[in-house]
Coordinates of C-alpha atoms and ligand atoms in Angstrom, one line a residue:
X8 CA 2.8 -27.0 34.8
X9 CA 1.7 -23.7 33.5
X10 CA 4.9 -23.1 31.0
X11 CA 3.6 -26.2 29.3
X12 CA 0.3 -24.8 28.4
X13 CA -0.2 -24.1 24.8
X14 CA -2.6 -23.0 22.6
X15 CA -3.2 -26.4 20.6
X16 CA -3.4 -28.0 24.1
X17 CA -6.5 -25.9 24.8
X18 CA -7.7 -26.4 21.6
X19 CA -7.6 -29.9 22.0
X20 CA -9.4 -30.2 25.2
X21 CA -12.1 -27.8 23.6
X22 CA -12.6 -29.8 21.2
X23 CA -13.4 -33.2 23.3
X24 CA -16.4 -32.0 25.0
X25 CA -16.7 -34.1 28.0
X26 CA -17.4 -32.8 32.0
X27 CA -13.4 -34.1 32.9
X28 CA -12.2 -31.4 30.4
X29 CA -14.4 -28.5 31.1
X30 CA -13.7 -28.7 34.9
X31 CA -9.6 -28.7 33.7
X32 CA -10.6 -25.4 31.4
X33 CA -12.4 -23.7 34.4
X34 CA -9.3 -24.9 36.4
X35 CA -6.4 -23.5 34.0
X36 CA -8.6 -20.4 33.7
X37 CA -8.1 -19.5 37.5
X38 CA -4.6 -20.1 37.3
X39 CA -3.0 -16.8 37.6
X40 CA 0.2 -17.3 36.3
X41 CA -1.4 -17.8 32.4
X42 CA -1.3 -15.2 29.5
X43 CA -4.1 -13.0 28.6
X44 CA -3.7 -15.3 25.3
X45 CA -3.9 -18.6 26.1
X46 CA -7.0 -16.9 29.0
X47 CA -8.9 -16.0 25.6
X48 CA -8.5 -19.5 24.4
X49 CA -9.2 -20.6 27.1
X50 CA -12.6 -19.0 27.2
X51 CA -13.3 -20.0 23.8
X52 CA -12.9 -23.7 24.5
X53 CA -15.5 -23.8 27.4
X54 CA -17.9 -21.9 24.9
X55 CA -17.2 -25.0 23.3
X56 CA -18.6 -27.4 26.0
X57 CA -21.7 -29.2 25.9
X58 CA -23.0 -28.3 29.4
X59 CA -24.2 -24.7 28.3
X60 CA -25.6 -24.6 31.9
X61 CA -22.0 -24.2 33.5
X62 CA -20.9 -22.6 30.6
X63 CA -23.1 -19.9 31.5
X64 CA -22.6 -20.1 35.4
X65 CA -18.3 -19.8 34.2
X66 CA -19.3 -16.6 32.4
X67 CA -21.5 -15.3 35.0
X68 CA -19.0 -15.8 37.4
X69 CA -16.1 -13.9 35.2
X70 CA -16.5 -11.7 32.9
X71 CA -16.9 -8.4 35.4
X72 CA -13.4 -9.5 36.2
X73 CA -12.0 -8.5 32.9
X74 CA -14.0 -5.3 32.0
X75 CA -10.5 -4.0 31.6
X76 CA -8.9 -6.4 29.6
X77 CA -10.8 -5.5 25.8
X78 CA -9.5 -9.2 24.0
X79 CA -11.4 -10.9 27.0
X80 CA -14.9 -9.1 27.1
X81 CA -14.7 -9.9 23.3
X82 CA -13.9 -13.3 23.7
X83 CA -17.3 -13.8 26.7
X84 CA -19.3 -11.6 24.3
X85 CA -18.5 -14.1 21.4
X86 CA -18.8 -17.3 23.3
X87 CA -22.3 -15.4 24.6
X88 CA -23.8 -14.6 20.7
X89 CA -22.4 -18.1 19.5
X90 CA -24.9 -20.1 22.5
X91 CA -27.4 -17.2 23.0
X92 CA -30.1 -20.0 21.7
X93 CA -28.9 -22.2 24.3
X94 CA -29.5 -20.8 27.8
X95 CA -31.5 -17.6 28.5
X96 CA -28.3 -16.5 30.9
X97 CA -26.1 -16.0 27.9
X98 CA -28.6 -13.3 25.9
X99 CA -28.5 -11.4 29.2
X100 CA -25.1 -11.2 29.7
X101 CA -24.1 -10.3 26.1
X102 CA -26.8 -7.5 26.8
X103 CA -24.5 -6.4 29.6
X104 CA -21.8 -6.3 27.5
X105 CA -23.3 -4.3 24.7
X106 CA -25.1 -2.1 27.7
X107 CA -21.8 -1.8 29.4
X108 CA -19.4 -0.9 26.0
X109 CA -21.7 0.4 23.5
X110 CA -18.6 0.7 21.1
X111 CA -18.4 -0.2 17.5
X112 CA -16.4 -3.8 17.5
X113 CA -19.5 -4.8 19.9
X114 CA -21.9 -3.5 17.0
X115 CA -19.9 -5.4 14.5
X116 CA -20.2 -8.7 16.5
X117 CA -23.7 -8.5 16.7
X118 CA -24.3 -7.8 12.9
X119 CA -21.9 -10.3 12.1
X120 CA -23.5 -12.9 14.3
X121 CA -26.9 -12.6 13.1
X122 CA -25.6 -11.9 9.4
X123 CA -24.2 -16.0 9.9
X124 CA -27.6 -16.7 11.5
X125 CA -29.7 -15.5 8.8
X126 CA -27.0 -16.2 5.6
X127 CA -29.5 -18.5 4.0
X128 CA -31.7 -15.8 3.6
X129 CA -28.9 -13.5 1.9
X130 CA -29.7 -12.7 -1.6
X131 CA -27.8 -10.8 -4.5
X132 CA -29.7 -8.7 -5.6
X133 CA -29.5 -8.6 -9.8
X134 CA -29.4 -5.3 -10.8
X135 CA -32.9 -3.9 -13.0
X136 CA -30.2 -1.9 -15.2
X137 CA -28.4 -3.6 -18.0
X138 CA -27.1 -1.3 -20.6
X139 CA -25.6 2.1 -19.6
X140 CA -27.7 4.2 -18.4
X141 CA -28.4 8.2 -17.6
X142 CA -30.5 9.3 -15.1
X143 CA -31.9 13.0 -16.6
X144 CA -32.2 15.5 -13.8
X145 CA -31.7 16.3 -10.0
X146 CA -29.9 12.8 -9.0
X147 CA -31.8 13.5 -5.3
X148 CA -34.8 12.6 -7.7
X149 CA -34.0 9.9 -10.2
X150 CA -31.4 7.5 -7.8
X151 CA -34.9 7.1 -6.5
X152 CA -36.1 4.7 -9.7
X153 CA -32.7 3.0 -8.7
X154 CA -33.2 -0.6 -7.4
X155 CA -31.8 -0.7 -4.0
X156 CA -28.7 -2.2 -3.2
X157 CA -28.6 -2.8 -7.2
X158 CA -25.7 -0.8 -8.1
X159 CA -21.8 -2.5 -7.6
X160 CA -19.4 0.7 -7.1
X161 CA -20.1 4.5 -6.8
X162 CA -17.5 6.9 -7.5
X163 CA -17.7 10.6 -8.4
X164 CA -16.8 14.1 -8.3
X165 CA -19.2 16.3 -6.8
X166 CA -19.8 19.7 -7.2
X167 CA -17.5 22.2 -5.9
X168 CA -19.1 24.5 -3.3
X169 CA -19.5 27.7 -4.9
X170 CA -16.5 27.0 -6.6
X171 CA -17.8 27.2 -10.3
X172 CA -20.6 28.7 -12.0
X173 CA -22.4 25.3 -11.8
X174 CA -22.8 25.3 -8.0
X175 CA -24.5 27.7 -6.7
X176 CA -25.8 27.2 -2.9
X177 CA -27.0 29.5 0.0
X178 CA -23.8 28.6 2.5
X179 CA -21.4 25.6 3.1
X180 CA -24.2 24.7 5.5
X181 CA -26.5 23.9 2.8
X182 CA -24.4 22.3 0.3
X183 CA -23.2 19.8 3.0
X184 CA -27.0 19.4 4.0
X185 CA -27.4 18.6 -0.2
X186 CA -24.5 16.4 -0.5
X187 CA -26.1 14.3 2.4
X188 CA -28.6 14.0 0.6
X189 CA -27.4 12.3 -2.3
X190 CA -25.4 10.4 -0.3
X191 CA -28.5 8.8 1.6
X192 CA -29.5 7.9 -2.0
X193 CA -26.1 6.1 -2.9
X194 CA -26.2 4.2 0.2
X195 CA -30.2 3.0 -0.8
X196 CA -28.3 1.8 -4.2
X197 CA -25.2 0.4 -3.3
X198 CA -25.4 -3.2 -2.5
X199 CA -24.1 -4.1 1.1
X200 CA -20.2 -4.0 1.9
X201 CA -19.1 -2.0 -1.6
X202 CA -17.4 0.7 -2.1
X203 CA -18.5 4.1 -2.5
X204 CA -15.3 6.7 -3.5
X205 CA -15.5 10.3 -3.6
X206 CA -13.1 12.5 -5.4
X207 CA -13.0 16.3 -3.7
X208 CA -10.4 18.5 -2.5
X209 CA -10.4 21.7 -0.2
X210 CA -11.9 25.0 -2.6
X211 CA -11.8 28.2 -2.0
X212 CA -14.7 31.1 -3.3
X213 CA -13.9 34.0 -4.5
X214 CA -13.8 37.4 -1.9
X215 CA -16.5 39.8 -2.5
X216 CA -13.4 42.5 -2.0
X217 CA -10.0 43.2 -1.4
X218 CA -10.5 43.8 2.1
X219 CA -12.0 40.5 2.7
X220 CA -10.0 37.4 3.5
X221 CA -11.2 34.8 1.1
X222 CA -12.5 31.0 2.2
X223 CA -10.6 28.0 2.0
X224 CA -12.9 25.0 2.4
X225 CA -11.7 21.4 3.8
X226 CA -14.5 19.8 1.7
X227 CA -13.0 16.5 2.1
X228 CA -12.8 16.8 6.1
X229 CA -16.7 17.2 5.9
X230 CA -17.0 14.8 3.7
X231 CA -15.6 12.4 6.4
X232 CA -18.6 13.6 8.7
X233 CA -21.3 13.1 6.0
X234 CA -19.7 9.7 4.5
X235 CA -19.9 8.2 8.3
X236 CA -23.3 9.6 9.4
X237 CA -24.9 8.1 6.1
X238 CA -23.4 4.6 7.1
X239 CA -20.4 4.3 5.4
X240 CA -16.8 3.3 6.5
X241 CA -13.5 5.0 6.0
X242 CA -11.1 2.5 4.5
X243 CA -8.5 4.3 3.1
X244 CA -7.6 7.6 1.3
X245 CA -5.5 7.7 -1.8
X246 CA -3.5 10.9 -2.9
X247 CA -3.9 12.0 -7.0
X248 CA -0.5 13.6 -6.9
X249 CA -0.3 16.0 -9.9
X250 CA 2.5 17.7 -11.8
X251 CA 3.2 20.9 -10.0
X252 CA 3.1 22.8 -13.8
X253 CA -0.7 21.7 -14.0
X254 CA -2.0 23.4 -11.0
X255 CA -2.6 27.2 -10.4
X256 CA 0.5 28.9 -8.4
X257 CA -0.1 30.2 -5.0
X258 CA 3.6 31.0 -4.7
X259 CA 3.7 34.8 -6.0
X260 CA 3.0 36.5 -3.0
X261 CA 5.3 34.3 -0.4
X262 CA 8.4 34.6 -3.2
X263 CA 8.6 38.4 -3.2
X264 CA 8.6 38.7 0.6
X265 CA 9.4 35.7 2.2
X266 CA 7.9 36.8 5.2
X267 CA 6.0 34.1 7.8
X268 CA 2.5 33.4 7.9
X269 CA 2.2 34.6 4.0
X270 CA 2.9 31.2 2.9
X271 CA 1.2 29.5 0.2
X272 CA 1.8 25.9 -0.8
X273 CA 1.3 25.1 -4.9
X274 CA -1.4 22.6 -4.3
X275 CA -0.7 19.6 -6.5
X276 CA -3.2 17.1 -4.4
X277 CA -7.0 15.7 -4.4
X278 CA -8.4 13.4 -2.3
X279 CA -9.5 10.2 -3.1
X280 CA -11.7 8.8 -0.2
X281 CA -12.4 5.3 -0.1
X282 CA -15.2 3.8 1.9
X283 CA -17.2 0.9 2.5
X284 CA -20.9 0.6 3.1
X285 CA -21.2 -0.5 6.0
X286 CA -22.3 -4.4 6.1
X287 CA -22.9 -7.4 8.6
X288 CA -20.5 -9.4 6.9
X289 CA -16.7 -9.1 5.5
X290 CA -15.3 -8.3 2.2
X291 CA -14.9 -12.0 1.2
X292 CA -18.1 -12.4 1.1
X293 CA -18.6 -9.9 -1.3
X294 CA -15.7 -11.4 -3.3
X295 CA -17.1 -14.8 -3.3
X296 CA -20.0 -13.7 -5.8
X297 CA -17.5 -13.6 -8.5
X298 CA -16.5 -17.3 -8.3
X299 CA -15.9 -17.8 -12.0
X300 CA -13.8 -14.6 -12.1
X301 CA -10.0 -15.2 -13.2
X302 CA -7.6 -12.2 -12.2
X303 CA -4.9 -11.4 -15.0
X304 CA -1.6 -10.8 -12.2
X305 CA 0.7 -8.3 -13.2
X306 CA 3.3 -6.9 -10.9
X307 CA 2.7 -3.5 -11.9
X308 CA 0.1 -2.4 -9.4
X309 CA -0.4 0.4 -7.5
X310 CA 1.6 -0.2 -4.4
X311 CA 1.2 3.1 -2.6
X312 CA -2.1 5.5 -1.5
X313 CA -0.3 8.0 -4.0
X314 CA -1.1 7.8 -7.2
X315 CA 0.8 10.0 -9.6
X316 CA -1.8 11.3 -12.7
X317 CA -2.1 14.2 -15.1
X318 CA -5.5 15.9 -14.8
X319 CA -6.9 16.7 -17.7
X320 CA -8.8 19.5 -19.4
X321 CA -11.7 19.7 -21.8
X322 CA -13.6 21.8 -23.7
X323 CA -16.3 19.5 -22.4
X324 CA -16.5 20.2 -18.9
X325 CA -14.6 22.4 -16.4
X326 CA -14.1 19.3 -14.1
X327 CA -13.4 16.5 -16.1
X328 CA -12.0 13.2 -14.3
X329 CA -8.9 11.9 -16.0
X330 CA -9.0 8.5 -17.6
X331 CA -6.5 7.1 -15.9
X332 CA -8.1 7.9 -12.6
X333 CA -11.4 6.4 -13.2
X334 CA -9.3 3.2 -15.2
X335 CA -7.5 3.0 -11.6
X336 CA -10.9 3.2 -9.6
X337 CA -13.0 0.5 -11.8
X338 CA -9.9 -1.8 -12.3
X339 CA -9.2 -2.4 -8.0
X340 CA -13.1 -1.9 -6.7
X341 CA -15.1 -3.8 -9.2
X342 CA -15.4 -6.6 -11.5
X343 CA -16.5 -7.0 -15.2
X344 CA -20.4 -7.2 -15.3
X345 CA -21.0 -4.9 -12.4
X346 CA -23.2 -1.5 -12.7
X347 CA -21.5 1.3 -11.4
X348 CA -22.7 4.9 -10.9
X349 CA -21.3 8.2 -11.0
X350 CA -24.4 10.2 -9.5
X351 CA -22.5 13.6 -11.2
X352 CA -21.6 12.8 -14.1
X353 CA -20.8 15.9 -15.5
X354 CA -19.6 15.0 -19.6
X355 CA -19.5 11.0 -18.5
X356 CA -15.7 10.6 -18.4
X357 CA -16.1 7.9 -15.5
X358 CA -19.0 6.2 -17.7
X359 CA -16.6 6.2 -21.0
X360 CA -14.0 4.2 -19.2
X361 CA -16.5 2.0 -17.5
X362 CA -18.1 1.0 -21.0
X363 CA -14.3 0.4 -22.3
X364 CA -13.8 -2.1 -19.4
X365 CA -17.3 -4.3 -19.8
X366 CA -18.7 -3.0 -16.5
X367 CA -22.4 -1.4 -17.1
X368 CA -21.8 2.8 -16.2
X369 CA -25.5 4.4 -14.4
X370 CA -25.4 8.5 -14.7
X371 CA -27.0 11.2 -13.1
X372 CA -26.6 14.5 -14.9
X373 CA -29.0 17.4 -14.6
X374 CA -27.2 20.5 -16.9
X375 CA -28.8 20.1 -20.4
X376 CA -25.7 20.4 -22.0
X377 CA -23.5 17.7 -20.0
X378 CA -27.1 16.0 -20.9
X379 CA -26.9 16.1 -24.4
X380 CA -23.6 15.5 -24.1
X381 CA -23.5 11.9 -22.6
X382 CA -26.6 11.3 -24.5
X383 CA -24.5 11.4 -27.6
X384 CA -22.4 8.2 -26.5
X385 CA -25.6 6.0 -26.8
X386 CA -27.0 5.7 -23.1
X387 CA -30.9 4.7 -23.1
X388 CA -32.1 7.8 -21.3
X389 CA -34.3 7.6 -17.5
X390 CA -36.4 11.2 -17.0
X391 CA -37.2 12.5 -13.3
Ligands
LIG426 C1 -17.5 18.0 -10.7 S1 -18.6 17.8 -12.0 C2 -18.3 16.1 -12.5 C3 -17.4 16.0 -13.7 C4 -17.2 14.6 -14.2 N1 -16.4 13.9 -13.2 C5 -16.5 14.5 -15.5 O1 -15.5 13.8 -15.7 O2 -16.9 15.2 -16.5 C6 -20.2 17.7 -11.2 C7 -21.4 17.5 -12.1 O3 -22.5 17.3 -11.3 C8 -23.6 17.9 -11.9 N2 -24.6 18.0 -10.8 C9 -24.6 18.9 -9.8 N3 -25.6 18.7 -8.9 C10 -26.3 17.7 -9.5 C11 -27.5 17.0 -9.1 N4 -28.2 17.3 -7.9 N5 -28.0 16.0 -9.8 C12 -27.4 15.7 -11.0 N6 -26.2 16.3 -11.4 C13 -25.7 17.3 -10.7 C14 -23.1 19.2 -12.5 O4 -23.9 19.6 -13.5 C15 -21.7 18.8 -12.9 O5 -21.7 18.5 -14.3

């Protein structure tokens, strides 16, 4: 009997909901010859059942049993959240569950169940801002006359610690304390389940003397730290791969002696860190606002995290994004129409390119030159 158990068979009988089949689910369930998979399935097709009462005695009954067994706590604590309005006995064992695990695929379920429950009452919010905009001053300040939850895509470049003359703060401490900050800001802007990227790589300052050994920061490992505690996600990180001839070279020392320890890689990469505020709901439903939009396919994509790109100097700014890069970002994580912000904008690179492909570009820029600047392009000015 139990090789000829399937999965559409135990669909099927979920589906009928009559007393003769839930007694045969509680029956196959207890046999224990039966894979963990067709068990889940099991378990999702009494969920199914009309008689909540001995649904809830069923789960009662079993789920301490498989406290060990991850796919079948998820598959009680779903069949729990999908009747909790049904029987008192399913809120409290789902409450066990979330007691018991505390772990983050329980958190999703939960927001994902009452994101469903409450769709109806899920509005987009329109963004206030319509033509491209600068925000003049600290962006701790002015992303504060930001609508919340208005603004499509982030992506920027902050500023180095210490690393040029624009950055000046007390210790790392404090400048990871500052870029918190901001980022508390971006998340207050950023509309649920977008993308928020962040363009950094290690720096180092200079010594104070030649006995000193000088600091290399990880920026982009604290990033991590800062991105997750403000309530975003890590989805992926892409490497900007740069010609070795357009980056400084470390090699001098390491080529004369060859000796251990005094090596020093040419570094020719940045880090592009991709994450997701975090959201009750998954990416298609983000997608699905843009019903009407038509994608133009082209098989030249980028297929890899490693994106090969020039970067690019200017008399305009010491840091200036490359085109390309900021074409890359805007093409894959937003859509025409959408407002997108660069909260450093520095001499508005990222906002140039978002103009050239119809999405509306939101600055922050608080050096009066960079200022002036952006202002020249024809951006209707906000004050803090
Ligand atoms: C790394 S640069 C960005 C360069 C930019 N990606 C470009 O293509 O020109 C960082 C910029 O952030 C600005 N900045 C630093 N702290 C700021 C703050 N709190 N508010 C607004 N702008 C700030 C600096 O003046 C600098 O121009």
């Amino acid at each position: 009997m139990t090789t000829s158990i399937t999965i559409p068979y135990i669909k099927s009988l979920g589906k009928d909901r009559n007393a003769i089949n839930l007694d045969l689910l509680i029956n196959l369930y207890n046999d224990p010859n039966l894979s963990l998979e067709l068990k889940r399935e099991i378990i999702s097709s009494i969920g199914r059942q009309n008689d909540k009462v001995r649904v809830a005695e069923f789960i009662k009954k079993n789920f301490k049993n498989s406290l060990n067994t991850m796919d079948m706590v998820y598959q009680f604590y779903r069949t729990c959240l999908y009747n909790l309005e049904s029987n008192t006995d399913f809120k409290e064992i789902s409450l066990d569950i979330e007691d018991y695990f505390k772990n983050e695929i329980i958190y999703k379920m939960k927001y994902f169940y009452n994101f469903k429950k409450n769709k109806n009452k899920f509005i987009q919010t329109k963004s206030e801002i319509f033509e491209p905009t600068l925000l003049v001053g600290n962006c701790l300040e002015t992303l504060e006359k930001v609508k919340e939850k208005s603004v499509k895509l982030i992506f920027t470049s902050p500023p180095y610690y210490n690393a040029r003359e624009y950055s000046v703060y007390k210790s790392y401490q404090e400048y990871l304390d500052k870029m918190k900050e901001v980022l508390k800001k971006c998340h207050n802007v950023l509309e649920d389940g977008r993308f928020i990227i962040i363009n950094v790589s290690p720096v180092i300052t200079k010594r104070p003397g030649r006995e000193f050994e000088s600091i290399r920061y990880p920026i982009h490992f604290d990033f991590h730290k800062i991105l997750s505690e403000t309530g975003f996600e890590f989805v992926d990180e892409i490497i900007w791969l740069k010609p070795e001839y357009s980056v400084p070279n470390r090699n001098g020392g390491y080529a004369q002696t060859q000796k251990p320890l005094s090596y020093k890689p040419n570094c020719v990469t940045e880090s592009i860190m991709v994450y997701r505020k975090k959201s009750s709901f998954l990416l298609d439903e983000n997608i699905k606002a843009y019903k009407d939009f038509s994608p133009i396919f082209t098989e030249s994509f980028d297929r890899t995290n490693c994106w090969l790109i020039s970067p690019r100097s200017s008399k305009d700014h010491p840091a200036i994004f490359p085109k390309e890069l900021c074409e890359k970002i805007i093409h894959y994580y937003s859509f025409p129409g959408d407002l997108v912000l660069d909260p450093f904008g520095g001499s508005g690179t990222f906002g140039d390119v978002a103009k050239e492909m119809n999405r509306i570009p939101l600055l922050c820029e608080m050096h009066p030159s960079y200022v002036k600047h952006i202002l020249k392009k024809g951006y209707k000015s906000i004050s803090s």
